[in-house]
Amino acid sequence: MNDDAQQPTATLAPSVPNTITLDTPIQRGSTTIAEIVLRKPNAGELRGLSLQRLHAADADELLKLLPRITSPSLTPPECAQLDPADLSEAGGVVISFLLKKAVRDAVLQSA
């Protein structure tokens, strides 16, 4: 019974989804990229970018950052061809990366 009592606690633990299934896959030669993973950038990868504009999910700032943090690595022209819904979802993930852990967890728990 202890296992049953602990299971709901484990499922309520907040997590940051960082994998995006693309509505419009990217075609790279004979390879189709249908899913990308975003990793949290370090301070150096944010160099030259406006944190304020990233917090606002500014498209220009996102398009500068995404080639630095996507896996598989997307080129700037590939990022520019992203479907608007995919870019918007990427923006939400990037914003979550910029929040302090306690703030992010509180936001995710209230959602």
PDB file of C-alpha atoms in Angstrom:
ATOM      1  CA  MET A   1       0.000   0.000   0.000  1.00  0.00           C
ATOM      2  CA  ASN A   2       2.886   2.341   0.561  1.00  0.00           C
ATOM      3  CA  ASP A   3       3.724   2.090  -3.126  1.00  0.00           C
ATOM      4  CA  ASP A   4       0.201   3.270  -4.045  1.00  0.00           C
ATOM      5  CA  ALA A   5       0.455   6.222  -1.677  1.00  0.00           C
ATOM      6  CA  GLN A   6       3.789   7.294  -3.131  1.00  0.00           C
ATOM      7  CA  GLN A   7       2.838   6.955  -6.789  1.00  0.00           C
ATOM      8  CA  PRO A   8       0.599  10.070  -7.027  1.00  0.00           C
ATOM      9  CA  THR A   9       3.352  12.197  -5.474  1.00  0.00           C
ATOM     10  CA  ALA A  10       5.795  11.052  -8.158  1.00  0.00           C
ATOM     11  CA  THR A  11       3.355  11.839 -10.979  1.00  0.00           C
ATOM     12  CA  LEU A  12       2.734  15.340  -9.601  1.00  0.00           C
ATOM     13  CA  ALA A  13       6.415  16.264  -9.664  1.00  0.00           C
ATOM     14  CA  PRO A  14       6.787  19.154 -12.109  1.00  0.00           C
ATOM     15  CA  SER A  15       8.838  18.611 -15.217  1.00  0.00           C
ATOM     16  CA  VAL A  16       9.812  20.872 -18.067  1.00  0.00           C
ATOM     17  CA  PRO A  17       8.933  19.380 -21.417  1.00  0.00           C
ATOM     18  CA  ASN A  18      11.653  20.229 -23.873  1.00  0.00           C
ATOM     19  CA  THR A  19      10.804  17.955 -26.792  1.00  0.00           C
ATOM     20  CA  ILE A  20       8.697  19.457 -29.550  1.00  0.00           C
ATOM     21  CA  THR A  21       6.885  17.338 -32.104  1.00  0.00           C
ATOM     22  CA  LEU A  22       6.753  19.574 -35.156  1.00  0.00           C
ATOM     23  CA  ASP A  23       3.391  20.216 -36.810  1.00  0.00           C
ATOM     24  CA  THR A  24       5.306  20.805 -40.020  1.00  0.00           C
ATOM     25  CA  PRO A  25       8.401  18.576 -40.171  1.00  0.00           C
ATOM     26  CA  ILE A  26      11.630  19.965 -41.594  1.00  0.00           C
ATOM     27  CA  GLN A  27      13.024  18.307 -44.704  1.00  0.00           C
ATOM     28  CA  ARG A  28      16.844  18.161 -44.777  1.00  0.00           C
ATOM     29  CA  GLY A  29      17.893  16.326 -47.914  1.00  0.00           C
ATOM     30  CA  SER A  30      16.450  12.840 -47.586  1.00  0.00           C
ATOM     31  CA  THR A  31      16.033  13.228 -43.817  1.00  0.00           C
ATOM     32  CA  THR A  32      12.791  14.375 -42.240  1.00  0.00           C
ATOM     33  CA  ILE A  33      13.084  16.058 -38.850  1.00  0.00           C
ATOM     34  CA  ALA A  34       9.741  15.590 -37.091  1.00  0.00           C
ATOM     35  CA  GLU A  35      10.898  16.262 -33.543  1.00  0.00           C
ATOM     36  CA  ILE A  36      13.427  18.580 -31.928  1.00  0.00           C
ATOM     37  CA  VAL A  37      14.787  18.726 -28.417  1.00  0.00           C
ATOM     38  CA  LEU A  38      15.667  22.047 -26.849  1.00  0.00           C
ATOM     39  CA  ARG A  39      18.297  22.131 -24.154  1.00  0.00           C
ATOM     40  CA  LYS A  40      18.646  24.835 -21.562  1.00  0.00           C
ATOM     41  CA  PRO A  41      21.166  27.416 -22.796  1.00  0.00           C
ATOM     42  CA  ASN A  42      24.093  28.511 -20.691  1.00  0.00           C
ATOM     43  CA  ALA A  43      24.955  32.184 -20.236  1.00  0.00           C
ATOM     44  CA  GLY A  44      27.446  32.167 -23.124  1.00  0.00           C
ATOM     45  CA  GLU A  45      24.811  30.928 -25.543  1.00  0.00           C
ATOM     46  CA  LEU A  46      22.655  33.906 -24.586  1.00  0.00           C
ATOM     47  CA  ARG A  47      25.397  36.354 -25.530  1.00  0.00           C
ATOM     48  CA  GLY A  48      24.177  39.025 -27.915  1.00  0.00           C
ATOM     49  CA  LEU A  49      20.516  38.298 -27.150  1.00  0.00           C
ATOM     50  CA  SER A  50      18.002  40.342 -25.176  1.00  0.00           C
ATOM     51  CA  LEU A  51      16.642  38.405 -22.190  1.00  0.00           C
ATOM     52  CA  GLN A  52      13.685  40.768 -22.124  1.00  0.00           C
ATOM     53  CA  ARG A  53      12.856  39.947 -25.741  1.00  0.00           C
ATOM     54  CA  LEU A  54      13.294  36.215 -25.078  1.00  0.00           C
ATOM     55  CA  HIS A  55      10.903  36.470 -22.102  1.00  0.00           C
ATOM     56  CA  ALA A  56       8.435  38.070 -24.510  1.00  0.00           C
ATOM     57  CA  ALA A  57       8.990  35.202 -27.011  1.00  0.00           C
ATOM     58  CA  ASP A  58      10.162  37.681 -29.644  1.00  0.00           C
ATOM     59  CA  ALA A  59      10.467  35.785 -32.927  1.00  0.00           C
ATOM     60  CA  ASP A  60      13.760  37.435 -33.942  1.00  0.00           C
ATOM     61  CA  GLU A  61      15.416  36.551 -30.641  1.00  0.00           C
ATOM     62  CA  LEU A  62      14.089  32.979 -30.742  1.00  0.00           C
ATOM     63  CA  LEU A  63      15.387  32.540 -34.282  1.00  0.00           C
ATOM     64  CA  LYS A  64      18.852  33.616 -33.111  1.00  0.00           C
ATOM     65  CA  LEU A  65      18.814  31.261 -30.112  1.00  0.00           C
ATOM     66  CA  LEU A  66      17.282  28.096 -31.568  1.00  0.00           C
ATOM     67  CA  PRO A  67      20.258  27.091 -33.755  1.00  0.00           C
ATOM     68  CA  ARG A  68      22.370  27.177 -30.585  1.00  0.00           C
ATOM     69  CA  ILE A  69      20.163  24.866 -28.490  1.00  0.00           C
ATOM     70  CA  THR A  70      18.329  22.446 -30.804  1.00  0.00           C
ATOM     71  CA  SER A  71      19.022  18.780 -31.270  1.00  0.00           C
ATOM     72  CA  PRO A  72      19.362  17.858 -34.025  1.00  0.00           C
ATOM     73  CA  SER A  73      21.048  21.200 -34.625  1.00  0.00           C
ATOM     74  CA  LEU A  74      18.882  23.318 -36.881  1.00  0.00           C
ATOM     75  CA  THR A  75      20.425  25.873 -39.188  1.00  0.00           C
ATOM     76  CA  PRO A  76      19.223  29.501 -39.120  1.00  0.00           C
ATOM     77  CA  PRO A  77      17.367  29.046 -42.458  1.00  0.00           C
ATOM     78  CA  GLU A  78      15.648  25.908 -41.106  1.00  0.00           C
ATOM     79  CA  CYS A  79      14.599  27.804 -37.987  1.00  0.00           C
ATOM     80  CA  ALA A  80      13.232  30.609 -40.166  1.00  0.00           C
ATOM     81  CA  GLN A  81      11.058  28.049 -41.981  1.00  0.00           C
ATOM     82  CA  LEU A  82       9.453  26.694 -38.786  1.00  0.00           C
ATOM     83  CA  ASP A  83       5.681  26.626 -38.669  1.00  0.00           C
ATOM     84  CA  PRO A  84       4.434  29.521 -36.477  1.00  0.00           C
ATOM     85  CA  ALA A  85       2.828  27.047 -34.060  1.00  0.00           C
ATOM     86  CA  ASP A  86       6.152  25.202 -33.705  1.00  0.00           C
ATOM     87  CA  LEU A  87       8.024  28.470 -33.149  1.00  0.00           C
ATOM     88  CA  SER A  88       5.471  29.481 -30.535  1.00  0.00           C
ATOM     89  CA  GLU A  89       5.869  26.184 -28.697  1.00  0.00           C
ATOM     90  CA  ALA A  90       9.648  26.583 -28.785  1.00  0.00           C
ATOM     91  CA  GLY A  91       9.198  30.060 -27.322  1.00  0.00           C
ATOM     92  CA  GLY A  92       7.246  28.633 -24.403  1.00  0.00           C
ATOM     93  CA  VAL A  93      10.006  26.137 -23.692  1.00  0.00           C
ATOM     94  CA  VAL A  94      12.673  28.851 -23.897  1.00  0.00           C
ATOM     95  CA  ILE A  95      10.723  31.052 -21.483  1.00  0.00           C
ATOM     96  CA  SER A  96      10.553  28.169 -19.008  1.00  0.00           C
ATOM     97  CA  PHE A  97      14.337  27.825 -19.248  1.00  0.00           C
ATOM     98  CA  LEU A  98      14.766  31.466 -18.224  1.00  0.00           C
ATOM     99  CA  LEU A  99      12.752  31.147 -15.027  1.00  0.00           C
ATOM    100  CA  LYS A 100      14.229  30.293 -11.636  1.00  0.00           C
ATOM    101  CA  LYS A 101      13.433  26.696 -10.704  1.00  0.00           C
ATOM    102  CA  ALA A 102      11.123  27.652  -7.822  1.00  0.00           C
ATOM    103  CA  VAL A 103       9.142  30.028 -10.057  1.00  0.00           C
ATOM    104  CA  ARG A 104       8.956  27.483 -12.887  1.00  0.00           C
ATOM    105  CA  ASP A 105       7.760  24.758 -10.514  1.00  0.00           C
ATOM    106  CA  ALA A 106       5.108  27.066  -9.040  1.00  0.00           C
ATOM    107  CA  VAL A 107       3.855  27.999 -12.508  1.00  0.00           C
ATOM    108  CA  LEU A 108       3.747  24.375 -13.653  1.00  0.00           C
ATOM    109  CA  GLN A 109       1.870  23.289 -10.519  1.00  0.00           C
ATOM    110  CA  SER A 110      -0.762  25.996 -10.950  1.00  0.00           C
ATOM    111  CA  ALA A 111      -1.319  25.159 -14.626  1.00  0.00           C
TER     112      ALA A 111
END
